């Protein structure tokens, strides 16, 4: 029954858990290199503009759907309207089922790199590259990462998700500050700082804006129904917009902190800032091998990457588990274990895509790339468009009444939010989707 649903235990429960979901590989692994490829500071400025307007609108849309229905994504749409709308929830759950397997593979690499950093006295660059192409080793670490995710989700919303995010996120900040200090005190680091922070608008093209949009939506975890699910555990007495702004602010802060770790070190050590996805997994280990105290900094860096990945992975698993419990009467225990095992198996082909199965391709993509493409370029944007349209055209004006506590009238800017959801956000997301092809 909806009434017996768990709520976040503390006032900041939602903020902590949702920030844990938002702050992930997208912030630490992806943001610095996407910023590096797209004009540094100019990209950051555009990114912040997008995330606090369009991103905020869609985030608030999801949160509102969740809190108003007190259900997981598919059940939420059925409760609030029915008709064909539960399909939007279904897209979200499908995205979770496709993303978690390969997200867990990369999470497994981060675990593996912590282990490698501990074992090797100096962080040997080559050994990292070999790791992901090794046959069974990445599968083993993928299993470990998935087990950790399952272990937290099985303990429940309060004792598992809320509790662990409360422990892990502050730890993340502390370690990141240590790493920033190390990075910006390397000689030559100021070139990296300038590159990262000084806006160069001459490099901005339509492609920059598309990159910023797609990074923004992925980074704040919208489109999958995470915020519907986490929103369904928010008590009626809270107002939603403040929490949304906090989560987006924290997410942006972590992305910028990650850039402050990575780019100054990259410049100080004469590496290429536009190295792309390998910036974290290949370039950085090379840097750690050269700086004094490199081993300890390598361990710390891959610990933060692991923690960030873990708190995001639990939110993805929770979408599926909440769905199984709302719609199919699964206990949390049974739902979490069954999903964990099936999605672990689904991740094995993705793990092998960098080694023995590198030649297995479809439409010119490896299995890993195909899952990534299908979920992040197709399902997540489609889910986000559906959720925004639902608020703008179907659930209006009730949506506005659900933003604040029942006794407080809607904020003055609610109509702006409505049109962001009804037209502007869906149109721009569609534009990015088309660009993705
Ligand atoms: N926001 C996470 C990251 O930046 O890595 C990834 C993610 C988690 C995306 C959950 C979408 C989602 F629903």
Coordinates of C-alpha atoms and ligand atoms in Angstrom, one line a residue:
X1 CA 0.0 0.0 0.0
X2 CA 1.2 3.5 -0.8
X3 CA 0.6 4.6 2.8
X4 CA 3.1 2.1 4.3
X5 CA 5.9 3.3 2.0
X6 CA 9.2 4.1 3.6
X7 CA 10.1 7.8 3.8
X8 CA 13.5 9.4 4.0
X9 CA 14.4 9.4 7.7
X10 CA 16.0 12.8 7.9
X11 CA 15.2 16.2 6.3
X12 CA 18.2 15.9 4.1
X13 CA 17.6 12.2 3.2
X14 CA 16.4 12.9 -0.3
X15 CA 19.2 15.5 -1.0
X16 CA 21.9 13.1 0.2
X17 CA 20.6 10.1 -1.7
X18 CA 19.8 12.0 -4.9
X19 CA 23.1 13.7 -4.9
X20 CA 24.7 10.3 -4.5
X21 CA 22.8 9.2 -7.6
X22 CA 23.7 12.3 -9.6
X23 CA 27.4 12.4 -8.6
X24 CA 28.9 9.5 -10.5
X25 CA 31.2 8.4 -13.3
X26 CA 29.5 11.2 -15.3
X27 CA 31.0 13.8 -13.0
X28 CA 34.5 12.5 -12.4
X29 CA 35.2 10.4 -15.5
X30 CA 33.2 12.2 -18.2
X31 CA 32.8 15.9 -17.3
X32 CA 36.5 16.8 -17.2
X33 CA 37.2 15.3 -20.6
X34 CA 34.0 16.6 -22.3
X35 CA 34.9 20.1 -20.9
X36 CA 38.4 19.6 -22.1
X37 CA 37.2 18.8 -25.6
X38 CA 34.7 21.7 -25.7
X39 CA 36.5 24.9 -24.8
X40 CA 37.0 24.5 -21.0
X41 CA 35.5 27.4 -19.1
X42 CA 33.1 28.3 -21.9
X43 CA 31.7 24.8 -21.6
X44 CA 31.3 25.1 -17.9
X45 CA 29.4 28.3 -18.2
X46 CA 27.0 26.9 -20.8
X47 CA 26.7 23.7 -18.8
X48 CA 25.7 25.6 -15.6
X49 CA 23.2 27.6 -17.5
X50 CA 21.5 24.5 -18.9
X51 CA 21.5 22.4 -15.8
X52 CA 19.9 25.1 -13.6
X53 CA 17.1 25.8 -16.1
X54 CA 16.3 22.9 -18.3
X55 CA 17.8 20.3 -16.0
X56 CA 16.1 21.8 -13.0
X57 CA 12.7 21.6 -14.9
X58 CA 12.9 18.0 -15.7
X59 CA 14.4 17.0 -12.4
X60 CA 11.5 18.8 -10.6
X61 CA 9.1 17.1 -13.0
X62 CA 10.3 13.6 -12.0
X63 CA 10.4 14.5 -8.3
X64 CA 6.8 15.8 -8.5
X65 CA 5.5 12.7 -10.2
X66 CA 7.2 10.5 -7.6
X67 CA 6.0 12.5 -4.6
X68 CA 2.5 13.0 -5.8
X69 CA 2.0 9.3 -6.7
X70 CA 4.2 7.7 -4.0
X71 CA 5.0 5.0 -6.5
X72 CA 7.8 3.7 -8.6
X73 CA 8.0 4.9 -12.3
X74 CA 5.4 2.6 -14.1
X75 CA 3.0 2.5 -11.2
X76 CA 3.4 6.3 -10.7
X77 CA 2.0 7.1 -14.2
X78 CA -0.7 4.5 -13.8
X79 CA -1.8 6.1 -10.5
X80 CA -1.7 9.6 -11.7
X81 CA -3.3 9.2 -15.2
X82 CA -3.1 5.7 -16.8
X83 CA -3.8 5.4 -20.5
X84 CA -0.5 5.0 -22.4
X85 CA 1.5 7.1 -19.9
X86 CA 2.9 4.1 -18.0
X87 CA 5.0 3.5 -21.1
X88 CA 7.1 6.5 -20.0
X89 CA 7.8 4.7 -16.8
X90 CA 8.5 1.5 -18.7
X91 CA 11.1 3.4 -20.7
X92 CA 12.8 4.4 -17.5
X93 CA 12.8 0.9 -16.0
X94 CA 14.1 -0.5 -19.3
X95 CA 16.9 2.2 -19.2
X96 CA 17.8 1.1 -15.7
X97 CA 18.0 -2.6 -16.8
X98 CA 20.3 -1.7 -19.8
X99 CA 22.5 0.9 -18.0
X100 CA 23.2 -1.0 -14.7
X101 CA 25.1 -3.9 -16.4
X102 CA 27.6 -1.7 -18.2
X103 CA 27.8 0.9 -15.5
X104 CA 28.7 -2.0 -13.1
X105 CA 31.4 -3.1 -15.5
X106 CA 33.0 0.4 -15.4
X107 CA 32.4 0.4 -11.6
X108 CA 34.3 -2.9 -11.5
X109 CA 37.3 -1.3 -13.3
X110 CA 37.3 1.4 -10.6
X111 CA 37.4 -1.3 -7.9
X112 CA 40.1 -3.1 -9.9
X113 CA 42.2 0.1 -10.3
X114 CA 42.1 0.6 -6.5
X115 CA 43.4 -2.9 -6.1
X116 CA 46.0 -2.5 -8.8
X117 CA 47.1 0.8 -7.2
X118 CA 47.6 -0.9 -3.9
X119 CA 49.5 -3.8 -5.4
X120 CA 51.9 -1.9 -7.6
X121 CA 54.5 0.2 -5.8
X122 CA 54.4 2.9 -8.4
X123 CA 51.3 3.1 -10.5
X124 CA 52.5 1.4 -13.7
X125 CA 50.6 2.9 -16.7
X126 CA 50.6 -0.2 -18.8
X127 CA 49.1 -2.5 -16.2
X128 CA 46.0 -0.4 -16.2
X129 CA 45.4 -0.6 -19.9
X130 CA 45.9 -4.4 -19.7
X131 CA 43.3 -4.7 -17.0
X132 CA 40.2 -3.9 -18.9
X133 CA 41.1 -6.2 -21.8
X134 CA 41.9 -9.1 -19.5
X135 CA 39.2 -11.8 -19.9
X136 CA 37.9 -12.8 -16.5
X137 CA 39.4 -10.2 -14.2
X138 CA 37.1 -7.4 -15.2
X139 CA 34.2 -9.9 -14.8
X140 CA 35.3 -10.7 -11.3
X141 CA 35.5 -7.0 -10.3
X142 CA 32.1 -6.4 -12.1
X143 CA 30.7 -9.2 -9.8
X144 CA 32.3 -7.4 -6.7
X145 CA 30.8 -4.1 -7.7
X146 CA 27.4 -5.5 -8.3
X147 CA 27.5 -7.4 -5.0
X148 CA 28.3 -4.1 -3.1
X149 CA 25.4 -2.4 -4.9
X150 CA 23.1 -5.3 -4.0
X151 CA 24.3 -5.3 -0.4
X152 CA 23.4 -1.6 0.1
X153 CA 20.0 -1.7 -1.7
X154 CA 18.9 -4.9 0.1
X155 CA 19.2 -3.1 3.4
X156 CA 16.4 -0.7 2.4
X157 CA 15.8 3.0 1.8
X158 CA 16.8 4.2 5.2
X159 CA 19.3 1.7 6.5
X160 CA 20.9 1.0 3.1
X161 CA 20.7 3.9 0.6
X162 CA 20.3 6.9 2.9
X163 CA 22.8 5.6 5.5
X164 CA 25.5 4.7 3.0
X165 CA 25.2 7.9 1.0
X166 CA 25.4 9.9 4.2
X167 CA 28.7 8.1 5.0
X168 CA 30.2 8.0 1.5
X169 CA 29.5 11.5 0.1
X170 CA 31.3 13.5 2.8
X171 CA 34.2 11.1 2.5
X172 CA 34.2 11.9 -1.2
X173 CA 34.5 15.6 -0.6
X174 CA 37.4 15.2 1.8
X175 CA 39.5 13.0 -0.5
X176 CA 38.7 15.3 -3.5
X177 CA 40.1 18.3 -1.6
X178 CA 43.3 16.4 -0.8
X179 CA 43.6 15.5 -4.5
X180 CA 42.9 19.0 -5.7
X181 CA 45.7 20.4 -3.4
X182 CA 48.1 17.8 -4.9
X183 CA 47.1 18.6 -8.4
X184 CA 47.2 22.4 -8.3
X185 CA 50.5 22.5 -6.5
X186 CA 52.3 20.6 -9.3
X187 CA 54.5 22.9 -11.3
X188 CA 52.8 24.0 -14.5
X189 CA 49.3 23.3 -13.0
X190 CA 48.2 26.9 -13.6
X191 CA 48.0 26.3 -17.4
X192 CA 45.4 23.6 -16.6
X193 CA 43.5 25.8 -14.3
X194 CA 43.3 28.5 -16.9
X195 CA 42.2 26.0 -19.6
X196 CA 39.5 24.6 -17.3
X197 CA 38.2 27.9 -15.8
X198 CA 38.8 30.7 -18.4
X199 CA 35.9 30.8 -20.8
X200 CA 36.9 30.7 -24.5
X201 CA 33.7 31.3 -26.3
X202 CA 35.4 31.1 -29.7
X203 CA 35.4 27.4 -29.3
X204 CA 31.6 27.2 -28.8
X205 CA 29.6 25.6 -31.6
X206 CA 26.2 23.9 -31.8
X207 CA 28.0 20.7 -31.0
X208 CA 29.3 22.2 -27.7
X209 CA 25.7 23.0 -26.7
X210 CA 24.5 19.6 -27.6
X211 CA 27.4 18.0 -25.6
X212 CA 26.5 20.3 -22.6
X213 CA 22.8 19.3 -22.8
X214 CA 23.4 15.6 -22.9
X215 CA 26.1 15.8 -20.2
X216 CA 23.7 17.8 -18.0
X217 CA 20.8 15.3 -18.2
X218 CA 23.0 12.3 -17.7
X219 CA 24.7 13.9 -14.8
X220 CA 21.6 14.8 -12.8
X221 CA 20.2 11.3 -13.3
X222 CA 17.0 12.2 -15.1
X223 CA 15.1 10.2 -17.7
X224 CA 15.2 6.9 -15.8
X225 CA 12.8 7.5 -13.0
X226 CA 15.4 7.6 -10.3
X227 CA 13.9 10.9 -9.1
X228 CA 10.4 9.5 -9.4
X229 CA 11.5 6.6 -7.2
X230 CA 13.5 8.7 -4.7
X231 CA 10.8 11.3 -4.9
X232 CA 8.2 8.8 -3.8
X233 CA 10.0 8.5 -0.4
X234 CA 9.7 12.3 0.2
X235 CA 7.2 13.3 2.9
X236 CA 4.4 15.6 2.1
X237 CA 5.7 18.3 4.5
X238 CA 8.7 19.1 2.3
X239 CA 8.8 21.5 -0.6
X240 CA 10.5 20.1 -3.6
X241 CA 12.2 23.0 -5.5
X242 CA 14.7 23.7 -2.8
X243 CA 15.8 20.1 -2.6
X244 CA 16.1 20.0 -6.4
X245 CA 18.3 23.1 -6.5
X246 CA 20.5 21.6 -3.7
X247 CA 21.0 18.4 -5.6
X248 CA 21.8 20.1 -8.9
X249 CA 24.2 22.5 -7.1
X250 CA 26.0 19.6 -5.4
X251 CA 26.2 17.7 -8.6
X252 CA 27.8 20.7 -10.4
X253 CA 30.2 21.3 -7.6
X254 CA 31.5 17.7 -7.7
X255 CA 31.9 18.0 -11.5
X256 CA 34.0 21.1 -11.1
X257 CA 36.0 19.6 -8.3
X258 CA 36.8 16.6 -10.5
X259 CA 38.0 19.0 -13.2
X260 CA 40.2 20.7 -10.7
X261 CA 41.8 17.4 -9.9
X262 CA 42.3 16.2 -13.4
X263 CA 43.1 19.1 -15.7
X264 CA 45.8 20.8 -13.7
X265 CA 47.6 17.5 -13.4
X266 CA 47.2 16.8 -17.1
X267 CA 48.7 20.1 -18.1
X268 CA 51.5 20.0 -15.4
X269 CA 52.6 16.6 -16.8
X270 CA 52.4 17.6 -20.4
X271 CA 49.5 15.3 -21.3
X272 CA 46.7 15.9 -23.8
X273 CA 43.5 17.3 -22.2
X274 CA 41.4 16.1 -25.2
X275 CA 42.4 12.5 -24.8
X276 CA 38.6 11.6 -24.4
X277 CA 37.3 8.6 -22.4
X278 CA 40.9 7.4 -21.7
X279 CA 41.8 10.5 -19.8
X280 CA 40.8 9.0 -16.5
X281 CA 41.8 5.4 -17.1
X282 CA 45.0 5.8 -19.1
X283 CA 46.3 9.3 -18.8
X284 CA 45.9 9.7 -15.1
X285 CA 47.7 6.4 -14.2
X286 CA 50.6 7.7 -16.3
X287 CA 50.6 10.9 -14.3
X288 CA 50.4 9.0 -10.9
X289 CA 53.4 7.0 -12.0
X290 CA 55.5 10.1 -12.4
X291 CA 54.6 12.3 -9.4
X292 CA 56.0 11.8 -5.9
X293 CA 53.5 10.0 -3.6
X294 CA 51.8 8.8 -6.8
X295 CA 50.8 5.4 -5.4
X296 CA 48.8 6.9 -2.5
X297 CA 47.2 9.5 -4.8
X298 CA 46.3 6.8 -7.3
X299 CA 44.6 4.8 -4.6
X300 CA 42.7 7.9 -3.4
X301 CA 41.6 8.8 -6.9
X302 CA 40.2 5.4 -7.7
X303 CA 38.5 5.2 -4.3
X304 CA 36.6 8.4 -5.1
X305 CA 35.7 7.1 -8.5
X306 CA 34.5 3.8 -6.9
X307 CA 32.4 5.6 -4.3
X308 CA 30.8 7.9 -6.9
X309 CA 30.0 5.0 -9.1
X310 CA 28.6 3.0 -6.2
X311 CA 26.1 5.6 -5.0
X312 CA 24.9 6.0 -8.5
X313 CA 24.6 2.3 -9.2
X314 CA 22.4 1.8 -6.1
X315 CA 19.9 4.4 -7.4
X316 CA 19.7 2.6 -10.7
X317 CA 19.1 -0.8 -9.0
X318 CA 16.5 0.8 -6.7
X319 CA 14.4 1.8 -9.7
X320 CA 14.1 -1.8 -10.7
X321 CA 13.7 -3.1 -7.1
X322 CA 11.0 -0.5 -6.3
X323 CA 9.2 -1.5 -9.5
X324 CA 9.2 -5.2 -8.7
X325 CA 7.9 -4.6 -5.2
X326 CA 5.2 -2.1 -6.3
X327 CA 4.0 -4.0 -9.3
X328 CA 4.9 -7.6 -8.8
X329 CA 4.8 -8.1 -5.0
X330 CA 8.5 -9.0 -4.7
X331 CA 10.0 -8.6 -1.3
X332 CA 13.0 -6.2 -1.3
X333 CA 15.2 -9.1 -0.5
X334 CA 14.1 -11.3 -3.4
X335 CA 13.8 -8.4 -5.9
X336 CA 17.3 -7.1 -5.1
X337 CA 19.0 -10.5 -5.4
X338 CA 17.2 -11.6 -8.5
X339 CA 17.8 -8.3 -10.3
X340 CA 21.5 -8.2 -9.2
X341 CA 22.1 -11.7 -10.5
X342 CA 20.4 -11.1 -13.9
X343 CA 22.0 -7.7 -14.5
X344 CA 25.4 -9.1 -13.5
X345 CA 25.0 -11.8 -16.2
X346 CA 23.8 -9.1 -18.7
X347 CA 27.0 -7.2 -18.0
X348 CA 29.4 -10.1 -18.9
X349 CA 29.2 -9.5 -22.7
X350 CA 29.8 -5.7 -22.0
X351 CA 32.9 -6.6 -19.9
X352 CA 34.3 -8.8 -22.6
X353 CA 33.8 -6.0 -25.2
X354 CA 37.2 -4.6 -24.3
X355 CA 39.0 -8.0 -24.6
X356 CA 38.1 -11.3 -26.1
X357 CA 34.8 -10.0 -27.6
X358 CA 36.2 -6.7 -29.0
X359 CA 35.5 -7.9 -32.5
X360 CA 31.8 -8.8 -31.8
X361 CA 30.0 -5.7 -33.3
X362 CA 26.6 -4.7 -34.4
X363 CA 26.0 -1.5 -36.4
X364 CA 29.7 -1.0 -36.0
X365 CA 29.5 -0.9 -32.2
X366 CA 30.8 -3.3 -29.6
X367 CA 28.2 -4.8 -27.2
X368 CA 29.3 -2.3 -24.5
X369 CA 28.9 0.7 -26.9
X370 CA 25.6 -0.6 -28.2
X371 CA 24.1 -0.8 -24.7
X372 CA 25.5 2.6 -23.9
X373 CA 24.1 4.1 -27.1
X374 CA 20.7 2.5 -26.8
X375 CA 20.3 3.6 -23.1
X376 CA 21.9 7.0 -22.9
X377 CA 21.2 8.3 -26.4
X378 CA 17.7 6.8 -26.9
X379 CA 16.0 5.7 -23.7
X380 CA 17.1 8.4 -21.3
X381 CA 16.2 11.3 -23.5
X382 CA 12.9 9.6 -24.5
X383 CA 12.1 9.1 -20.8
X384 CA 12.9 12.7 -20.0
X385 CA 10.8 14.0 -22.8
X386 CA 7.8 11.9 -21.6
X387 CA 8.1 13.1 -18.0
X388 CA 8.4 16.7 -19.0
X389 CA 5.4 16.5 -21.4
X390 CA 3.4 14.8 -18.7
X391 CA 3.9 17.7 -16.3
X392 CA 3.3 20.4 -19.0
X393 CA 0.2 19.0 -20.7
X394 CA -1.4 16.3 -18.5
X395 CA -0.7 16.8 -14.8
X396 CA -1.0 20.6 -14.9
X397 CA -2.2 22.5 -12.8
X398 CA -2.2 19.7 -10.1
X399 CA 1.6 19.5 -10.5
X400 CA 2.0 23.1 -9.3
X401 CA 0.0 22.4 -6.2
X402 CA 2.3 19.5 -5.4
X403 CA 5.5 21.5 -5.4
X404 CA 5.2 22.9 -1.9
X405 CA 3.6 21.6 1.3
X406 CA -0.2 21.3 1.0
X407 CA -0.8 24.5 2.9
X408 CA 1.6 26.6 0.9
X409 CA 0.6 28.0 -2.5
X410 CA 2.7 27.3 -5.6
X411 CA 5.8 29.4 -6.3
X412 CA 5.3 32.4 -8.6
X413 CA 7.6 31.0 -11.2
X414 CA 5.5 27.8 -11.6
X415 CA 4.0 28.9 -15.0
X416 CA 7.6 29.3 -16.3
X417 CA 8.3 25.7 -15.1
X418 CA 5.2 24.5 -16.9
X419 CA 6.3 25.9 -20.3
X420 CA 9.8 24.7 -19.8
X421 CA 8.3 21.2 -19.4
X422 CA 5.6 21.6 -22.0
X423 CA 7.7 22.9 -24.9
X424 CA 11.3 24.1 -24.4
X425 CA 12.9 21.1 -22.6
X426 CA 11.2 18.4 -24.8
X427 CA 12.2 20.3 -28.0
X428 CA 15.8 20.7 -26.9
X429 CA 16.1 17.1 -25.7
X430 CA 14.7 16.0 -29.1
X431 CA 17.3 18.1 -30.8
X432 CA 20.1 16.5 -28.8
X433 CA 18.6 13.0 -29.5
X434 CA 18.7 13.7 -33.3
X435 CA 22.2 15.0 -32.9
X436 CA 23.1 11.7 -31.3
X437 CA 22.5 9.9 -34.5
Ligands
LIG1 N1 24.2 10.6 -12.8 C1 25.1 9.4 -12.9 C2 26.5 9.9 -13.3 O1 26.7 11.1 -13.5 O2 27.4 9.0 -13.4 C3 24.6 8.3 -13.9 C4 23.2 8.1 -13.8 C5 22.6 7.5 -12.7 C6 22.4 8.4 -14.9 C7 21.2 7.3 -12.7 C8 21.0 8.2 -14.9 C9 20.5 7.7 -13.8 F1 19.2 7.5 -13.8

